[in-house]
Amino acid sequence: MSHTTTLNQLRNTIRHGLEPEQPQLFQLWFSIEDEHIENTQVDAWHANINQFQLLLDTFADVIIPSQWRWQCLDHIQRPLIRLSRLVSNANQQQQLKQLLTELRVTSHYFK
């Protein structure tokens, strides 16, 4: 099985909460994601935004088991921290600010 297939399966498993009793899947997913990120700031930026969005979308999906949704919220700081370290211009700073606002509004709505 290729890393790409494994990565897509992990994304799907996380997004749909298919194994809510397996929180270690987050660390596996992050490590495989890291292997796929090219050595450019732009690639790392986009990969972390995609991770953030997958975790936020999963958290906001009320069909997903609640313990899995909260695990997603617990892990969302990882891509946010990485994004804060990658900011290199005003546009990225604004984009990060929008993500933080989206997280604040979403997490408030679903509490």
Coordinates of C-alpha atoms in Angstrom, one line a residue:
M1 CA 0.0 0.0 0.0
S2 CA 1.4 3.4 -0.9
H3 CA 1.8 6.3 1.4
T4 CA -0.7 8.3 -0.7
T5 CA -3.3 5.6 -0.3
T6 CA -2.6 5.3 3.5
L7 CA -2.7 9.1 3.8
N8 CA -6.1 9.3 2.0
Q9 CA -7.5 6.5 4.1
L10 CA -6.3 8.2 7.3
R11 CA -7.9 11.5 6.2
N12 CA -11.1 9.7 5.5
T13 CA -11.1 7.8 8.8
I14 CA -10.4 11.0 10.7
R15 CA -12.9 13.1 8.8
H16 CA -15.7 10.6 9.2
G17 CA -14.8 9.4 12.7
L18 CA -14.7 5.8 11.6
E19 CA -12.5 4.7 14.5
P20 CA -13.3 7.0 17.4
E21 CA -11.7 4.7 19.9
Q22 CA -8.3 5.2 18.2
P23 CA -7.0 8.7 19.0
Q24 CA -3.5 7.6 18.1
L25 CA -4.5 7.9 14.5
F26 CA -4.0 11.7 14.8
Q27 CA -0.3 11.3 15.4
L28 CA 0.0 8.7 12.6
W29 CA -1.8 11.0 10.2
F30 CA 0.4 14.0 11.2
S31 CA 3.6 12.0 10.7
I32 CA 2.5 10.8 7.3
E33 CA 1.4 14.3 6.3
D34 CA 4.8 15.6 7.3
E35 CA 6.5 13.0 5.0
H36 CA 4.4 14.4 2.1
I37 CA 5.2 18.1 2.6
E38 CA 7.8 19.3 0.2
N39 CA 10.6 21.4 1.6
T40 CA 9.0 24.7 0.7
Q41 CA 7.2 27.2 2.9
V42 CA 4.3 27.3 0.5
D43 CA 3.7 23.6 0.6
A44 CA 3.9 23.5 4.4
W45 CA 1.5 26.4 4.6
H46 CA -1.1 24.7 2.4
A47 CA -0.7 21.3 4.1
N48 CA -1.3 22.9 7.5
I49 CA -4.3 24.8 6.3
N50 CA -5.7 21.6 4.9
Q51 CA -5.1 19.8 8.2
F52 CA -6.8 22.6 10.1
Q53 CA -9.8 22.5 7.8
L54 CA -10.2 18.8 8.1
L55 CA -10.1 18.9 11.9
L56 CA -12.5 21.8 12.1
D57 CA -14.9 20.3 9.6
T58 CA -14.9 17.1 11.6
F59 CA -15.5 18.9 14.8
A60 CA -18.5 20.7 13.3
D61 CA -20.0 17.5 12.0
V62 CA -22.7 16.6 14.6
I63 CA -23.1 13.1 13.1
I64 CA -19.6 12.2 14.2
P65 CA -19.3 10.7 17.7
S66 CA -18.7 13.5 20.2
Q67 CA -15.5 12.1 21.7
W68 CA -14.0 12.1 18.2
R69 CA -15.1 15.6 17.5
W70 CA -13.5 16.8 20.8
Q71 CA -10.3 14.9 19.8
C72 CA -10.3 16.9 16.6
L73 CA -10.6 20.1 18.5
D74 CA -7.8 19.0 20.9
H75 CA -5.5 18.4 17.9
I76 CA -6.3 21.5 15.9
Q77 CA -3.6 23.5 17.7
R78 CA -0.9 21.6 15.9
P79 CA -1.5 23.0 12.4
L80 CA -2.3 26.4 14.0
I81 CA 1.1 26.5 15.8
R82 CA 2.9 25.5 12.6
L83 CA 1.0 28.1 10.6
S84 CA 2.0 30.8 13.2
R85 CA 5.6 29.8 12.7
L86 CA 5.3 29.9 8.9
V87 CA 3.8 33.3 8.5
S88 CA 6.0 35.4 6.3
N89 CA 3.8 38.2 4.9
A90 CA 0.7 40.2 5.7
N91 CA -1.5 38.0 3.5
Q92 CA -0.6 34.9 5.5
Q93 CA -1.0 36.8 8.7
Q94 CA -4.5 37.8 7.7
Q95 CA -5.3 34.3 6.6
L96 CA -4.2 32.9 10.0
K97 CA -6.3 35.5 11.7
Q98 CA -9.3 34.3 9.7
L99 CA -8.7 30.7 10.6
L100 CA -8.5 31.6 14.3
T101 CA -11.8 33.6 14.0
E102 CA -13.4 30.6 12.2
L103 CA -12.2 28.3 15.0
R104 CA -13.5 30.6 17.7
V105 CA -16.9 31.0 16.1
T106 CA -17.3 27.3 15.3
S107 CA -16.1 26.0 18.7
H108 CA -18.5 28.5 20.4
Y109 CA -21.4 27.4 18.2
F110 CA -20.9 23.7 18.9
K111 CA -20.2 23.7 22.6

